[in-house]
């Protein structure tokens, strides 16, 4: 198969397609930030503006479901002393310019979490509503496009995927958020995470109200939850990617 020349030497960890314009595709990488295509992947251009260093070690990216020029990236990693360096960034012009958001969380764009699902998501029914999961600090919600944040779920657990259900009607959305305990993350083949949590179980959380509040749906001691897919209108049906294979629930 043909490899796009602009992507041949990159360490890619994830890909997102704009809901409002499928011609727009964004790839996240370890160290080279984001690449963006506006022609379904035929050609690619960096979408990093003036960002450098940890800001280009991208853990997750979300594209605004109504405007493909608006994106939020979660980026960074642990330094040699184990301290987080990076942040949460937003662009309004397709990646030409980025603003760092006032967010107190941590992300790992280098370790095992980097190949898990997206932990930033935007409500397609109300695009000012954003959910962000972190490595150790918990899960946060914004209702003003990222200007302010409220912690919704506690820290000391590693969030690996956060997802609004895009097929719900109206502004309200069901939401799933999943975690993975530390011990099983090494199975992914990217070594141990430098971010430590003490949770002894992996968890599935569910929200009926767009992430304003969550209930604990399930806990598992033997495997980690890494990503998930939702099925059309059936909010109780999902496919889970785990450290031990796929599961249907």
PDB file of C-alpha atoms in Angstrom, residues 97-199:
ATOM      1  CA  UNK A  97      -2.036  29.197  16.144  1.00  0.00           C
ATOM      2  CA  UNK A  98      -2.473  27.528  19.534  1.00  0.00           C
ATOM      3  CA  UNK A  99      -3.428  28.799  22.974  1.00  0.00           C
ATOM      4  CA  UNK A 100      -2.532  26.954  26.172  1.00  0.00           C
ATOM      5  CA  UNK A 101      -5.638  26.407  28.276  1.00  0.00           C
ATOM      6  CA  UNK A 102      -5.749  26.850  32.078  1.00  0.00           C
ATOM      7  CA  UNK A 103      -5.816  23.159  32.927  1.00  0.00           C
ATOM      8  CA  UNK A 104      -4.210  21.314  35.863  1.00  0.00           C
ATOM      9  CA  UNK A 105      -3.857  17.807  34.511  1.00  0.00           C
ATOM     10  CA  UNK A 106      -1.213  15.413  33.188  1.00  0.00           C
ATOM     11  CA  UNK A 107      -0.834  13.446  29.959  1.00  0.00           C
ATOM     12  CA  UNK A 108       1.572  10.814  28.666  1.00  0.00           C
ATOM     13  CA  UNK A 109       2.255  11.057  24.957  1.00  0.00           C
ATOM     14  CA  UNK A 110       5.327   8.796  25.180  1.00  0.00           C
ATOM     15  CA  UNK A 111       4.385   5.865  27.391  1.00  0.00           C
ATOM     16  CA  UNK A 112       1.853   3.038  27.012  1.00  0.00           C
ATOM     17  CA  UNK A 113      -1.152   5.371  27.276  1.00  0.00           C
ATOM     18  CA  UNK A 114      -0.169   6.998  23.970  1.00  0.00           C
ATOM     19  CA  UNK A 115      -1.653   4.144  21.933  1.00  0.00           C
ATOM     20  CA  UNK A 116      -4.934   4.065  23.857  1.00  0.00           C
ATOM     21  CA  UNK A 117      -8.114   5.879  22.835  1.00  0.00           C
ATOM     22  CA  UNK A 118      -8.753   9.607  22.894  1.00  0.00           C
ATOM     23  CA  UNK A 119      -9.102  11.164  26.349  1.00  0.00           C
ATOM     24  CA  UNK A 120     -10.312  14.529  25.012  1.00  0.00           C
ATOM     25  CA  UNK A 121     -13.815  14.704  23.541  1.00  0.00           C
ATOM     26  CA  UNK A 122     -16.220  17.474  22.519  1.00  0.00           C
ATOM     27  CA  UNK A 123     -20.009  17.173  22.782  1.00  0.00           C
ATOM     28  CA  UNK A 124     -21.412  17.307  19.245  1.00  0.00           C
ATOM     29  CA  UNK A 125     -24.756  18.436  20.660  1.00  0.00           C
ATOM     30  CA  UNK A 126     -23.185  21.326  22.591  1.00  0.00           C
ATOM     31  CA  UNK A 127     -19.623  22.040  21.326  1.00  0.00           C
ATOM     32  CA  UNK A 128     -18.694  24.225  24.315  1.00  0.00           C
ATOM     33  CA  UNK A 129     -18.869  21.108  26.496  1.00  0.00           C
ATOM     34  CA  UNK A 130     -15.513  19.303  26.680  1.00  0.00           C
ATOM     35  CA  UNK A 131     -14.381  16.310  28.723  1.00  0.00           C
ATOM     36  CA  UNK A 132     -10.720  15.544  29.439  1.00  0.00           C
ATOM     37  CA  UNK A 133      -9.294  12.497  31.201  1.00  0.00           C
ATOM     38  CA  UNK A 134      -5.780  12.499  32.647  1.00  0.00           C
ATOM     39  CA  UNK A 135      -3.054  10.099  33.734  1.00  0.00           C
ATOM     40  CA  UNK A 136      -3.320  10.676  37.498  1.00  0.00           C
ATOM     41  CA  UNK A 137      -5.424  13.786  38.177  1.00  0.00           C
ATOM     42  CA  UNK A 138      -8.933  12.559  37.311  1.00  0.00           C
ATOM     43  CA  UNK A 139     -11.546  13.540  34.750  1.00  0.00           C
ATOM     44  CA  UNK A 140     -12.530  17.168  34.085  1.00  0.00           C
ATOM     45  CA  UNK A 141     -15.415  18.944  32.358  1.00  0.00           C
ATOM     46  CA  UNK A 142     -15.691  22.384  30.772  1.00  0.00           C
ATOM     47  CA  UNK A 143     -18.918  24.044  29.643  1.00  0.00           C
ATOM     48  CA  UNK A 144     -17.282  27.139  28.126  1.00  0.00           C
ATOM     49  CA  UNK A 145     -14.963  25.687  25.511  1.00  0.00           C
ATOM     50  CA  UNK A 146     -12.038  25.144  27.875  1.00  0.00           C
ATOM     51  CA  UNK A 147     -11.859  28.492  29.679  1.00  0.00           C
ATOM     52  CA  UNK A 148     -12.754  26.938  33.049  1.00  0.00           C
ATOM     53  CA  UNK A 149     -12.786  23.371  34.354  1.00  0.00           C
ATOM     54  CA  UNK A 150     -14.482  21.297  37.039  1.00  0.00           C
ATOM     55  CA  UNK A 151     -13.200  17.944  38.283  1.00  0.00           C
ATOM     56  CA  UNK A 152     -15.913  15.314  37.822  1.00  0.00           C
ATOM     57  CA  UNK A 153     -14.117  12.063  38.738  1.00  0.00           C
ATOM     58  CA  UNK A 154     -11.195  11.659  41.157  1.00  0.00           C
ATOM     59  CA  UNK A 155      -7.554  11.089  40.359  1.00  0.00           C
ATOM     60  CA  UNK A 156      -5.217   8.216  41.217  1.00  0.00           C
ATOM     61  CA  UNK A 157      -6.640   6.291  38.248  1.00  0.00           C
ATOM     62  CA  UNK A 158      -5.503   6.371  34.613  1.00  0.00           C
ATOM     63  CA  UNK A 159      -8.163   7.404  32.098  1.00  0.00           C
ATOM     64  CA  UNK A 160      -7.561   5.796  28.710  1.00  0.00           C
ATOM     65  CA  UNK A 161     -10.691   6.785  26.777  1.00  0.00           C
ATOM     66  CA  UNK A 162     -13.480   9.348  27.135  1.00  0.00           C
ATOM     67  CA  UNK A 163     -16.314   9.304  24.602  1.00  0.00           C
ATOM     68  CA  UNK A 164     -19.589  11.144  24.063  1.00  0.00           C
ATOM     69  CA  UNK A 165     -22.344   9.123  22.372  1.00  0.00           C
ATOM     70  CA  UNK A 166     -22.745  11.009  19.086  1.00  0.00           C
ATOM     71  CA  UNK A 167     -26.046   9.387  18.133  1.00  0.00           C
ATOM     72  CA  UNK A 168     -28.137  10.737  21.028  1.00  0.00           C
ATOM     73  CA  UNK A 169     -30.709  13.363  20.074  1.00  0.00           C
ATOM     74  CA  UNK A 170     -30.675  16.937  21.384  1.00  0.00           C
ATOM     75  CA  UNK A 171     -27.877  18.475  23.441  1.00  0.00           C
ATOM     76  CA  UNK A 172     -27.747  15.797  26.138  1.00  0.00           C
ATOM     77  CA  UNK A 173     -25.285  12.998  25.508  1.00  0.00           C
ATOM     78  CA  UNK A 174     -24.495   9.714  27.194  1.00  0.00           C
ATOM     79  CA  UNK A 175     -20.783   9.431  28.001  1.00  0.00           C
ATOM     80  CA  UNK A 176     -18.430   6.571  28.717  1.00  0.00           C
ATOM     81  CA  UNK A 177     -15.056   6.958  30.432  1.00  0.00           C
ATOM     82  CA  UNK A 178     -12.738   4.010  31.056  1.00  0.00           C
ATOM     83  CA  UNK A 179      -9.527   3.455  33.003  1.00  0.00           C
ATOM     84  CA  UNK A 180      -6.683   0.965  33.170  1.00  0.00           C
ATOM     85  CA  UNK A 181      -4.740  -0.003  36.259  1.00  0.00           C
ATOM     86  CA  UNK A 182      -0.952   0.343  36.204  1.00  0.00           C
ATOM     87  CA  UNK A 183       0.035  -3.317  36.431  1.00  0.00           C
ATOM     88  CA  UNK A 184      -1.416  -4.330  33.059  1.00  0.00           C
ATOM     89  CA  UNK A 185      -0.183  -1.349  31.024  1.00  0.00           C
ATOM     90  CA  UNK A 186       3.185  -3.030  30.381  1.00  0.00           C
ATOM     91  CA  UNK A 187       1.361  -5.587  28.215  1.00  0.00           C
ATOM     92  CA  UNK A 188       1.150  -2.912  25.501  1.00  0.00           C
ATOM     93  CA  UNK A 189       4.906  -3.225  24.885  1.00  0.00           C
ATOM     94  CA  UNK A 190       5.882   0.369  25.623  1.00  0.00           C
ATOM     95  CA  UNK A 191       7.420  -0.228  29.029  1.00  0.00           C
ATOM     96  CA  UNK A 192       6.205   1.048  32.393  1.00  0.00           C
ATOM     97  CA  UNK A 193       4.418   4.343  32.665  1.00  0.00           C
ATOM     98  CA  UNK A 194       6.300   7.074  34.525  1.00  0.00           C
ATOM     99  CA  UNK A 195       2.966   8.221  35.934  1.00  0.00           C
ATOM    100  CA  UNK A 196       1.973   6.126  38.941  1.00  0.00           C
ATOM    101  CA  UNK A 197      -1.561   5.417  40.162  1.00  0.00           C
ATOM    102  CA  UNK A 198      -2.554   3.066  42.980  1.00  0.00           C
ATOM    103  CA  UNK A 199      -5.941   1.918  41.649  1.00  0.00           C
TER     104      UNK A 199
END
